Amino acid sequence: MRSILVHLDHDDCSVRLDLARRLARDHGTRLVGLFAERARAATVGTVATWPSEAYRRAAAASRATFEAATAGLPGAEWRDADRGGDAEVTRAVIAAAHGVDLVVLGRDRGDHHHDSVPSGLAEKVILDSGRPCLVVPDAAHLPPHLGRRPLVAWNGSGASVRALTDALPLMAKAEEVVLLTIGAIDDRVEADCLRRFADHGLPVRAERLAPGDIAVMDLVLARAADNGADLLILGAHEPGGLPWLQRPNGTRHVLALAPLPLLMSN
């Protein structure tokens, strides 16, 4: 992992910015802060002017906060997406994501999401950027070193395999990894997955979860809490994918409810 992008807006981004800064410091990576939020152009009569003064102030405040947080961090760079429409902001974040190894985002909040961020931004970036995304709840209380106690939700799908692989740099100093196997997985396939952790020198413990009447992702979140996990790693799926990974079980559901950071890949 050599580069990280953190999405910024005018709301409180301190938790994810601090995490991105610490990851960049600990891994010796380049950090890019991208200010991208919904905003309207200033209008006088029928004449529209972009950016508005409110947007300029928000961008300036974001830059000052980023530069103060990353003082002394080599190569840290703040950028302005300079776009205000929902689709434009989303495209700008996805385009910036293509140039980095990891994207750090705030959590989607459904109908209660802040007006400054397009609805479903995190989900769209996860599904369309082709990059692993670390989604951080704004109110999360993060440990000094993320990834000491990760839980990997694994169902044998390509997305879950990619998420596991993408998370390896974050798990490099794990005290224990919990591999939570979901559904009917062949014992040999599970053994091969466990062997991957051994190949990387990671202590791992296996648990199994059988889909039932309770939403799968609610069960996964409960297991993460029971194990004291500080990071949940799982594959993201398009709506309409595997039947037991659809709402209220799937990507959108866990993005709205997870109280801990998520590493998701598609």
PDB file of C-alpha atoms in Angstrom:
ATOM      1  CA  MET A   1       0.000   0.000   0.000  1.00  0.00           C
ATOM      2  CA  ARG A   2       1.677   3.166  -1.225  1.00  0.00           C
ATOM      3  CA  SER A   3      -1.127   5.746  -1.474  1.00  0.00           C
ATOM      4  CA  ILE A   4      -4.330   6.644   0.391  1.00  0.00           C
ATOM      5  CA  LEU A   5      -7.231   8.925  -0.532  1.00  0.00           C
ATOM      6  CA  VAL A   6      -9.456  10.353   2.202  1.00  0.00           C
ATOM      7  CA  HIS A   7     -12.750  12.004   1.284  1.00  0.00           C
ATOM      8  CA  LEU A   8     -13.425  15.316   3.027  1.00  0.00           C
ATOM      9  CA  ASP A   9     -16.469  17.585   3.304  1.00  0.00           C
ATOM     10  CA  HIS A  10     -17.410  20.502   5.557  1.00  0.00           C
ATOM     11  CA  ASP A  11     -18.899  18.280   8.269  1.00  0.00           C
ATOM     12  CA  ASP A  12     -16.753  16.771  11.002  1.00  0.00           C
ATOM     13  CA  CYS A  13     -14.240  14.499   9.229  1.00  0.00           C
ATOM     14  CA  SER A  14     -11.794  14.391  12.119  1.00  0.00           C
ATOM     15  CA  VAL A  15     -12.102  10.657  12.862  1.00  0.00           C
ATOM     16  CA  ARG A  16     -11.472   9.432   9.319  1.00  0.00           C
ATOM     17  CA  LEU A  17      -8.858  12.099   8.648  1.00  0.00           C
ATOM     18  CA  ASP A  18      -6.936  11.107  11.769  1.00  0.00           C
ATOM     19  CA  LEU A  19      -7.146   7.431  10.804  1.00  0.00           C
ATOM     20  CA  ALA A  20      -5.967   8.136   7.248  1.00  0.00           C
ATOM     21  CA  ARG A  21      -3.087  10.220   8.629  1.00  0.00           C
ATOM     22  CA  ARG A  22      -2.021   7.453  11.011  1.00  0.00           C
ATOM     23  CA  LEU A  23      -2.218   4.816   8.279  1.00  0.00           C
ATOM     24  CA  ALA A  24      -0.121   6.985   5.972  1.00  0.00           C
ATOM     25  CA  ARG A  25       2.436   7.547   8.719  1.00  0.00           C
ATOM     26  CA  ASP A  26       2.619   3.899   9.792  1.00  0.00           C
ATOM     27  CA  HIS A  27       2.817   2.523   6.234  1.00  0.00           C
ATOM     28  CA  GLY A  28       4.973   5.296   4.765  1.00  0.00           C
ATOM     29  CA  THR A  29       2.342   6.100   2.134  1.00  0.00           C
ATOM     30  CA  ARG A  30       1.288   9.190   0.230  1.00  0.00           C
ATOM     31  CA  LEU A  31      -1.939  10.772   1.538  1.00  0.00           C
ATOM     32  CA  VAL A  32      -4.375  12.729  -0.620  1.00  0.00           C
ATOM     33  CA  GLY A  33      -7.297  14.613   0.923  1.00  0.00           C
ATOM     34  CA  LEU A  34     -10.115  15.252  -1.560  1.00  0.00           C
ATOM     35  CA  PHE A  35     -12.674  17.922  -0.675  1.00  0.00           C
ATOM     36  CA  ALA A  36     -15.863  16.989  -2.516  1.00  0.00           C
ATOM     37  CA  GLU A  37     -19.369  17.936  -1.461  1.00  0.00           C
ATOM     38  CA  ARG A  38     -22.777  18.938  -2.772  1.00  0.00           C
ATOM     39  CA  ALA A  39     -23.194  22.666  -3.271  1.00  0.00           C
ATOM     40  CA  ARG A  40     -25.192  25.122  -5.329  1.00  0.00           C
ATOM     41  CA  ALA A  41     -23.811  27.820  -7.556  1.00  0.00           C
ATOM     42  CA  ALA A  42     -24.391  31.409  -6.519  1.00  0.00           C
ATOM     43  CA  THR A  43     -27.145  33.012  -8.583  1.00  0.00           C
ATOM     44  CA  VAL A  44     -27.977  36.617  -9.324  1.00  0.00           C
ATOM     45  CA  GLY A  45     -31.190  36.699 -11.292  1.00  0.00           C
ATOM     46  CA  THR A  46     -30.693  34.100 -14.007  1.00  0.00           C
ATOM     47  CA  VAL A  47     -26.877  34.217 -13.896  1.00  0.00           C
ATOM     48  CA  ALA A  48     -25.126  31.394 -12.032  1.00  0.00           C
ATOM     49  CA  THR A  49     -21.591  31.724 -10.683  1.00  0.00           C
ATOM     50  CA  TRP A  50     -19.421  28.841  -9.494  1.00  0.00           C
ATOM     51  CA  PRO A  51     -18.108  28.359  -6.927  1.00  0.00           C
ATOM     52  CA  SER A  52     -20.282  30.191  -4.443  1.00  0.00           C
ATOM     53  CA  GLU A  53     -18.761  32.110  -1.562  1.00  0.00           C
ATOM     54  CA  ALA A  54     -20.092  29.463   0.843  1.00  0.00           C
ATOM     55  CA  TYR A  55     -18.284  26.744  -1.112  1.00  0.00           C
ATOM     56  CA  ARG A  56     -15.070  28.785  -1.143  1.00  0.00           C
ATOM     57  CA  ARG A  57     -15.221  29.182   2.638  1.00  0.00           C
ATOM     58  CA  ALA A  58     -15.921  25.478   3.179  1.00  0.00           C
ATOM     59  CA  ALA A  59     -13.066  24.482   0.882  1.00  0.00           C
ATOM     60  CA  ALA A  60     -10.649  26.881   2.583  1.00  0.00           C
ATOM     61  CA  ALA A  61     -11.602  25.528   6.014  1.00  0.00           C
ATOM     62  CA  SER A  62     -11.149  21.952   4.792  1.00  0.00           C
ATOM     63  CA  ARG A  63      -7.720  22.730   3.420  1.00  0.00           C
ATOM     64  CA  ALA A  64      -6.622  24.403   6.645  1.00  0.00           C
ATOM     65  CA  THR A  65      -7.827  21.443   8.709  1.00  0.00           C
ATOM     66  CA  PHE A  66      -6.110  18.930   6.440  1.00  0.00           C
ATOM     67  CA  GLU A  67      -2.827  20.805   6.391  1.00  0.00           C
ATOM     68  CA  ALA A  68      -2.829  21.166  10.178  1.00  0.00           C
ATOM     69  CA  ALA A  69      -3.591  17.461  10.655  1.00  0.00           C
ATOM     70  CA  THR A  70      -0.889  16.338   8.217  1.00  0.00           C
ATOM     71  CA  ALA A  71       1.859  18.740   9.229  1.00  0.00           C
ATOM     72  CA  GLY A  72       5.142  16.851   9.002  1.00  0.00           C
ATOM     73  CA  LEU A  73       3.666  14.058   6.873  1.00  0.00           C
ATOM     74  CA  PRO A  74       5.734  13.836   3.668  1.00  0.00           C
ATOM     75  CA  GLY A  75       3.827  14.104   0.403  1.00  0.00           C
ATOM     76  CA  ALA A  76       0.440  14.974   1.916  1.00  0.00           C
ATOM     77  CA  GLU A  77      -1.714  16.727  -0.681  1.00  0.00           C
ATOM     78  CA  TRP A  78      -5.117  18.463  -0.458  1.00  0.00           C
ATOM     79  CA  ARG A  79      -7.306  18.670  -3.562  1.00  0.00           C
ATOM     80  CA  ASP A  80     -10.587  20.374  -4.406  1.00  0.00           C
ATOM     81  CA  ALA A  81     -13.014  18.417  -6.593  1.00  0.00           C
ATOM     82  CA  ASP A  82     -14.536  21.799  -7.524  1.00  0.00           C
ATOM     83  CA  ARG A  83     -17.905  20.229  -8.348  1.00  0.00           C
ATOM     84  CA  GLY A  84     -21.290  20.583  -6.669  1.00  0.00           C
ATOM     85  CA  GLY A  85     -23.857  18.287  -8.280  1.00  0.00           C
ATOM     86  CA  ASP A  86     -24.557  14.857  -6.805  1.00  0.00           C
ATOM     87  CA  ALA A  87     -23.394  12.932  -9.869  1.00  0.00           C
ATOM     88  CA  GLU A  88     -20.401  15.237 -10.374  1.00  0.00           C
ATOM     89  CA  VAL A  89     -19.225  14.824  -6.775  1.00  0.00           C
ATOM     90  CA  THR A  90     -19.616  11.055  -6.943  1.00  0.00           C
ATOM     91  CA  ARG A  91     -17.716  10.834 -10.236  1.00  0.00           C
ATOM     92  CA  ALA A  92     -14.941  13.043  -8.830  1.00  0.00           C
ATOM     93  CA  VAL A  93     -14.404  10.769  -5.825  1.00  0.00           C
ATOM     94  CA  ILE A  94     -14.449   7.630  -7.980  1.00  0.00           C
ATOM     95  CA  ALA A  95     -11.999   9.159 -10.463  1.00  0.00           C
ATOM     96  CA  ALA A  96      -9.622  10.153  -7.661  1.00  0.00           C
ATOM     97  CA  ALA A  97      -9.920   6.657  -6.183  1.00  0.00           C
ATOM     98  CA  HIS A  98      -8.531   5.157  -9.396  1.00  0.00           C
ATOM     99  CA  GLY A  99      -5.145   6.715  -8.631  1.00  0.00           C
ATOM    100  CA  VAL A 100      -4.612   5.304  -5.131  1.00  0.00           C
ATOM    101  CA  ASP A 101      -4.328   1.976  -3.300  1.00  0.00           C
ATOM    102  CA  LEU A 102      -6.898   2.622  -0.539  1.00  0.00           C
ATOM    103  CA  VAL A 103      -9.879   4.968  -0.144  1.00  0.00           C
ATOM    104  CA  VAL A 104     -11.040   6.203   3.279  1.00  0.00           C
ATOM    105  CA  LEU A 105     -14.692   7.297   3.401  1.00  0.00           C
ATOM    106  CA  GLY A 106     -17.317   8.334   5.913  1.00  0.00           C
ATOM    107  CA  ARG A 107     -20.241   6.020   6.540  1.00  0.00           C
ATOM    108  CA  ASP A 108     -23.481   6.338   4.606  1.00  0.00           C
ATOM    109  CA  ARG A 109     -26.365   7.445   6.793  1.00  0.00           C
ATOM    110  CA  GLY A 110     -29.355   6.673   4.574  1.00  0.00           C
ATOM    111  CA  ASP A 111     -32.118   9.287   4.716  1.00  0.00           C
ATOM    112  CA  HIS A 112     -30.337  11.074   7.550  1.00  0.00           C
ATOM    113  CA  HIS A 113     -27.080  11.575   5.672  1.00  0.00           C
ATOM    114  CA  HIS A 114     -25.678  15.083   5.808  1.00  0.00           C
ATOM    115  CA  ASP A 115     -26.789  17.363   2.980  1.00  0.00           C
ATOM    116  CA  SER A 116     -23.180  17.992   1.972  1.00  0.00           C
ATOM    117  CA  VAL A 117     -22.618  14.431   0.763  1.00  0.00           C
ATOM    118  CA  PRO A 118     -24.547  12.684  -2.045  1.00  0.00           C
ATOM    119  CA  SER A 119     -26.793   9.929  -0.743  1.00  0.00           C
ATOM    120  CA  GLY A 120     -25.123   6.537  -1.003  1.00  0.00           C
ATOM    121  CA  LEU A 121     -21.687   7.958  -1.836  1.00  0.00           C
ATOM    122  CA  ALA A 122     -19.725   5.290   0.044  1.00  0.00           C
ATOM    123  CA  GLU A 123     -21.680   2.454  -1.555  1.00  0.00           C
ATOM    124  CA  LYS A 124     -21.203   3.871  -5.069  1.00  0.00           C
ATOM    125  CA  VAL A 125     -17.474   4.353  -4.567  1.00  0.00           C
ATOM    126  CA  ILE A 126     -17.084   0.818  -3.193  1.00  0.00           C
ATOM    127  CA  LEU A 127     -19.015  -0.746  -6.078  1.00  0.00           C
ATOM    128  CA  ASP A 128     -17.683   1.382  -8.940  1.00  0.00           C
ATOM    129  CA  SER A 129     -14.127   2.479  -8.130  1.00  0.00           C
ATOM    130  CA  GLY A 130     -12.417  -0.905  -8.234  1.00  0.00           C
ATOM    131  CA  ARG A 131     -10.464   0.067  -5.122  1.00  0.00           C
ATOM    132  CA  PRO A 132     -10.643  -1.223  -1.540  1.00  0.00           C
ATOM    133  CA  CYS A 133     -12.527   1.214   0.657  1.00  0.00           C
ATOM    134  CA  LEU A 134     -12.151   1.740   4.387  1.00  0.00           C
ATOM    135  CA  VAL A 135     -15.450   3.131   5.682  1.00  0.00           C
ATOM    136  CA  VAL A 136     -15.217   4.869   9.056  1.00  0.00           C
ATOM    137  CA  PRO A 137     -18.183   5.867  11.265  1.00  0.00           C
ATOM    138  CA  ASP A 138     -17.912   9.525  12.284  1.00  0.00           C
ATOM    139  CA  ALA A 139     -18.383   8.694  15.965  1.00  0.00           C
ATOM    140  CA  ALA A 140     -16.119   5.644  16.060  1.00  0.00           C
ATOM    141  CA  HIS A 141     -13.625   5.315  18.917  1.00  0.00           C
ATOM    142  CA  LEU A 142     -10.613   3.943  17.104  1.00  0.00           C
ATOM    143  CA  PRO A 143      -7.741   2.045  18.687  1.00  0.00           C
ATOM    144  CA  PRO A 144      -4.206   3.431  18.349  1.00  0.00           C
ATOM    145  CA  HIS A 145      -3.411   0.787  15.708  1.00  0.00           C
ATOM    146  CA  LEU A 146      -6.238  -0.440  13.511  1.00  0.00           C
ATOM    147  CA  GLY A 147      -6.254  -4.098  12.498  1.00  0.00           C
ATOM    148  CA  ARG A 148      -4.995  -5.740  15.672  1.00  0.00           C
ATOM    149  CA  ARG A 149      -8.258  -7.720  15.997  1.00  0.00           C
ATOM    150  CA  PRO A 150      -9.846  -7.981  12.534  1.00  0.00           C
ATOM    151  CA  LEU A 151     -12.810 -10.147  11.620  1.00  0.00           C
ATOM    152  CA  VAL A 152     -13.010 -11.377   8.023  1.00  0.00           C
ATOM    153  CA  ALA A 153     -16.504 -12.270   6.775  1.00  0.00           C
ATOM    154  CA  TRP A 154     -15.857 -14.799   4.024  1.00  0.00           C
ATOM    155  CA  ASN A 155     -18.301 -16.661   1.799  1.00  0.00           C
ATOM    156  CA  GLY A 156     -15.962 -17.834  -0.941  1.00  0.00           C
ATOM    157  CA  SER A 157     -17.115 -15.188  -3.412  1.00  0.00           C
ATOM    158  CA  GLY A 158     -14.679 -13.212  -5.530  1.00  0.00           C
ATOM    159  CA  ALA A 159     -15.546 -10.053  -3.611  1.00  0.00           C
ATOM    160  CA  SER A 160     -14.760 -11.616  -0.244  1.00  0.00           C
ATOM    161  CA  VAL A 161     -11.462 -12.994  -1.560  1.00  0.00           C
ATOM    162  CA  ARG A 162     -10.508  -9.545  -2.890  1.00  0.00           C
ATOM    163  CA  ALA A 163     -11.433  -7.915   0.423  1.00  0.00           C
ATOM    164  CA  LEU A 164      -9.270 -10.400   2.325  1.00  0.00           C
ATOM    165  CA  THR A 165      -6.337  -9.757  -0.013  1.00  0.00           C
ATOM    166  CA  ASP A 166      -6.774  -5.975   0.076  1.00  0.00           C
ATOM    167  CA  ALA A 167      -6.863  -6.022   3.883  1.00  0.00           C
ATOM    168  CA  LEU A 168      -3.591  -7.897   4.351  1.00  0.00           C
ATOM    169  CA  PRO A 169      -1.506  -4.710   4.833  1.00  0.00           C
ATOM    170  CA  LEU A 170      -3.928  -3.570   7.563  1.00  0.00           C
ATOM    171  CA  MET A 171      -3.743  -6.984   9.288  1.00  0.00           C
ATOM    172  CA  ALA A 172       0.052  -7.271   9.192  1.00  0.00           C
ATOM    173  CA  LYS A 173       0.383  -6.825  12.976  1.00  0.00           C
ATOM    174  CA  ALA A 174      -2.828  -8.567  14.016  1.00  0.00           C
ATOM    175  CA  GLU A 175      -2.915 -10.236  17.421  1.00  0.00           C
ATOM    176  CA  GLU A 176      -5.616 -12.584  16.110  1.00  0.00           C
ATOM    177  CA  VAL A 177      -7.683 -12.764  12.929  1.00  0.00           C
ATOM    178  CA  VAL A 178     -11.154 -14.297  13.070  1.00  0.00           C
ATOM    179  CA  LEU A 179     -12.219 -15.901   9.791  1.00  0.00           C
ATOM    180  CA  LEU A 180     -16.021 -16.038   9.854  1.00  0.00           C
ATOM    181  CA  THR A 181     -17.128 -18.459   7.154  1.00  0.00           C
ATOM    182  CA  ILE A 182     -20.684 -17.778   5.955  1.00  0.00           C
ATOM    183  CA  GLY A 183     -22.806 -20.469   4.360  1.00  0.00           C
ATOM    184  CA  ALA A 184     -21.887 -23.929   3.113  1.00  0.00           C
ATOM    185  CA  ILE A 185     -18.167 -23.856   2.292  1.00  0.00           C
ATOM    186  CA  ASP A 186     -16.188 -27.001   1.492  1.00  0.00           C
ATOM    187  CA  ASP A 187     -13.786 -27.893   4.308  1.00  0.00           C
ATOM    188  CA  ARG A 188     -10.840 -28.031   1.898  1.00  0.00           C
ATOM    189  CA  VAL A 189     -11.618 -24.588   0.538  1.00  0.00           C
ATOM    190  CA  GLU A 190     -11.828 -23.195   4.061  1.00  0.00           C
ATOM    191  CA  ALA A 191      -8.530 -24.879   4.952  1.00  0.00           C
ATOM    192  CA  ASP A 192      -6.851 -23.257   1.941  1.00  0.00           C
ATOM    193  CA  CYS A 193      -8.148 -19.869   3.055  1.00  0.00           C
ATOM    194  CA  LEU A 194      -6.830 -20.410   6.574  1.00  0.00           C
ATOM    195  CA  ARG A 195      -3.474 -21.411   5.109  1.00  0.00           C
ATOM    196  CA  ARG A 196      -3.236 -18.001   3.415  1.00  0.00           C
ATOM    197  CA  PHE A 197      -3.130 -16.367   6.821  1.00  0.00           C
ATOM    198  CA  ALA A 198      -0.391 -18.747   7.925  1.00  0.00           C
ATOM    199  CA  ASP A 199       1.558 -17.865   4.763  1.00  0.00           C
ATOM    200  CA  HIS A 200       1.508 -14.238   5.964  1.00  0.00           C
ATOM    201  CA  GLY A 201       2.425 -15.143   9.528  1.00  0.00           C
ATOM    202  CA  LEU A 202      -0.986 -14.173  10.888  1.00  0.00           C
ATOM    203  CA  PRO A 203      -2.613 -16.014  13.821  1.00  0.00           C
ATOM    204  CA  VAL A 204      -6.128 -17.016  12.771  1.00  0.00           C
ATOM    205  CA  ARG A 205      -9.161 -18.643  14.355  1.00  0.00           C
ATOM    206  CA  ALA A 206     -12.096 -19.982  12.335  1.00  0.00           C
ATOM    207  CA  GLU A 207     -15.778 -19.582  13.102  1.00  0.00           C
ATOM    208  CA  ARG A 208     -18.796 -20.547  11.030  1.00  0.00           C
ATOM    209  CA  LEU A 209     -22.108 -18.827  10.454  1.00  0.00           C
ATOM    210  CA  ALA A 210     -25.137 -20.446   8.834  1.00  0.00           C
ATOM    211  CA  PRO A 211     -27.647 -18.038   7.218  1.00  0.00           C
ATOM    212  CA  GLY A 212     -31.047 -18.326   8.890  1.00  0.00           C
ATOM    213  CA  ASP A 213     -34.050 -16.243   9.821  1.00  0.00           C
ATOM    214  CA  ILE A 214     -31.968 -13.397  11.238  1.00  0.00           C
ATOM    215  CA  ALA A 215     -30.387 -11.046   8.688  1.00  0.00           C
ATOM    216  CA  VAL A 216     -26.889 -12.304   7.895  1.00  0.00           C
ATOM    217  CA  MET A 217     -25.187  -8.951   8.286  1.00  0.00           C
ATOM    218  CA  ASP A 218     -26.817  -8.416  11.669  1.00  0.00           C
ATOM    219  CA  LEU A 219     -25.286 -11.728  12.731  1.00  0.00           C
ATOM    220  CA  VAL A 220     -21.902 -10.702  11.310  1.00  0.00           C
ATOM    221  CA  LEU A 221     -21.996  -7.426  13.240  1.00  0.00           C
ATOM    222  CA  ALA A 222     -22.937  -9.329  16.393  1.00  0.00           C
ATOM    223  CA  ARG A 223     -20.001 -11.697  15.927  1.00  0.00           C
ATOM    224  CA  ALA A 224     -17.689  -8.736  15.384  1.00  0.00           C
ATOM    225  CA  ALA A 225     -18.862  -7.242  18.674  1.00  0.00           C
ATOM    226  CA  ASP A 226     -18.573 -10.569  20.513  1.00  0.00           C
ATOM    227  CA  ASN A 227     -14.978 -10.955  19.329  1.00  0.00           C
ATOM    228  CA  GLY A 228     -14.004  -7.369  20.144  1.00  0.00           C
ATOM    229  CA  ALA A 229     -13.111  -6.758  16.498  1.00  0.00           C
ATOM    230  CA  ASP A 230     -11.617  -3.391  15.595  1.00  0.00           C
ATOM    231  CA  LEU A 231     -12.007  -3.924  11.831  1.00  0.00           C
ATOM    232  CA  LEU A 232     -14.600  -5.814   9.774  1.00  0.00           C
ATOM    233  CA  ILE A 233     -13.476  -7.065   6.362  1.00  0.00           C
ATOM    234  CA  LEU A 234     -16.013  -8.202   3.784  1.00  0.00           C
ATOM    235  CA  GLY A 235     -16.859  -8.220   0.119  1.00  0.00           C
ATOM    236  CA  ALA A 236     -19.407  -5.793  -1.291  1.00  0.00           C
ATOM    237  CA  HIS A 237     -22.160  -6.953  -3.597  1.00  0.00           C
ATOM    238  CA  GLU A 238     -24.397  -5.197  -6.092  1.00  0.00           C
ATOM    239  CA  PRO A 239     -28.089  -5.005  -5.118  1.00  0.00           C
ATOM    240  CA  GLY A 240     -29.780  -8.118  -6.486  1.00  0.00           C
ATOM    241  CA  GLY A 241     -26.716 -10.327  -5.985  1.00  0.00           C
ATOM    242  CA  LEU A 242     -26.646 -13.354  -3.712  1.00  0.00           C
ATOM    243  CA  PRO A 243     -30.145 -13.778  -2.192  1.00  0.00           C
ATOM    244  CA  TRP A 244     -28.957 -13.814   1.413  1.00  0.00           C
ATOM    245  CA  LEU A 245     -26.700 -10.761   0.856  1.00  0.00           C
ATOM    246  CA  GLN A 246     -29.467  -8.449  -0.326  1.00  0.00           C
ATOM    247  CA  ARG A 247     -31.113  -5.839   1.859  1.00  0.00           C
ATOM    248  CA  PRO A 248     -31.576  -5.966   4.748  1.00  0.00           C
ATOM    249  CA  ASN A 249     -28.573  -8.295   4.801  1.00  0.00           C
ATOM    250  CA  GLY A 250     -26.084  -6.732   2.425  1.00  0.00           C
ATOM    251  CA  THR A 251     -23.754  -3.888   1.602  1.00  0.00           C
ATOM    252  CA  ARG A 252     -26.155  -1.005   2.141  1.00  0.00           C
ATOM    253  CA  HIS A 253     -27.391  -2.445   5.417  1.00  0.00           C
ATOM    254  CA  VAL A 254     -23.964  -2.935   6.951  1.00  0.00           C
ATOM    255  CA  LEU A 255     -22.791   0.488   5.746  1.00  0.00           C
ATOM    256  CA  ALA A 256     -25.685   2.100   7.587  1.00  0.00           C
ATOM    257  CA  LEU A 257     -25.327   0.199  10.855  1.00  0.00           C
ATOM    258  CA  ALA A 258     -21.725  -0.891  11.436  1.00  0.00           C
ATOM    259  CA  PRO A 259     -20.257   0.801  14.532  1.00  0.00           C
ATOM    260  CA  LEU A 260     -16.679  -0.136  13.556  1.00  0.00           C
ATOM    261  CA  PRO A 261     -14.523   0.514  10.481  1.00  0.00           C
ATOM    262  CA  LEU A 262     -15.256  -1.633   7.420  1.00  0.00           C
ATOM    263  CA  LEU A 263     -12.791  -2.676   4.743  1.00  0.00           C
ATOM    264  CA  MET A 264     -14.885  -3.488   1.669  1.00  0.00           C
ATOM    265  CA  SER A 265     -13.957  -4.532  -1.861  1.00  0.00           C
ATOM    266  CA  ASN A 266     -16.091  -5.442  -4.852  1.00  0.00           C
TER     267      ASN A 266
END
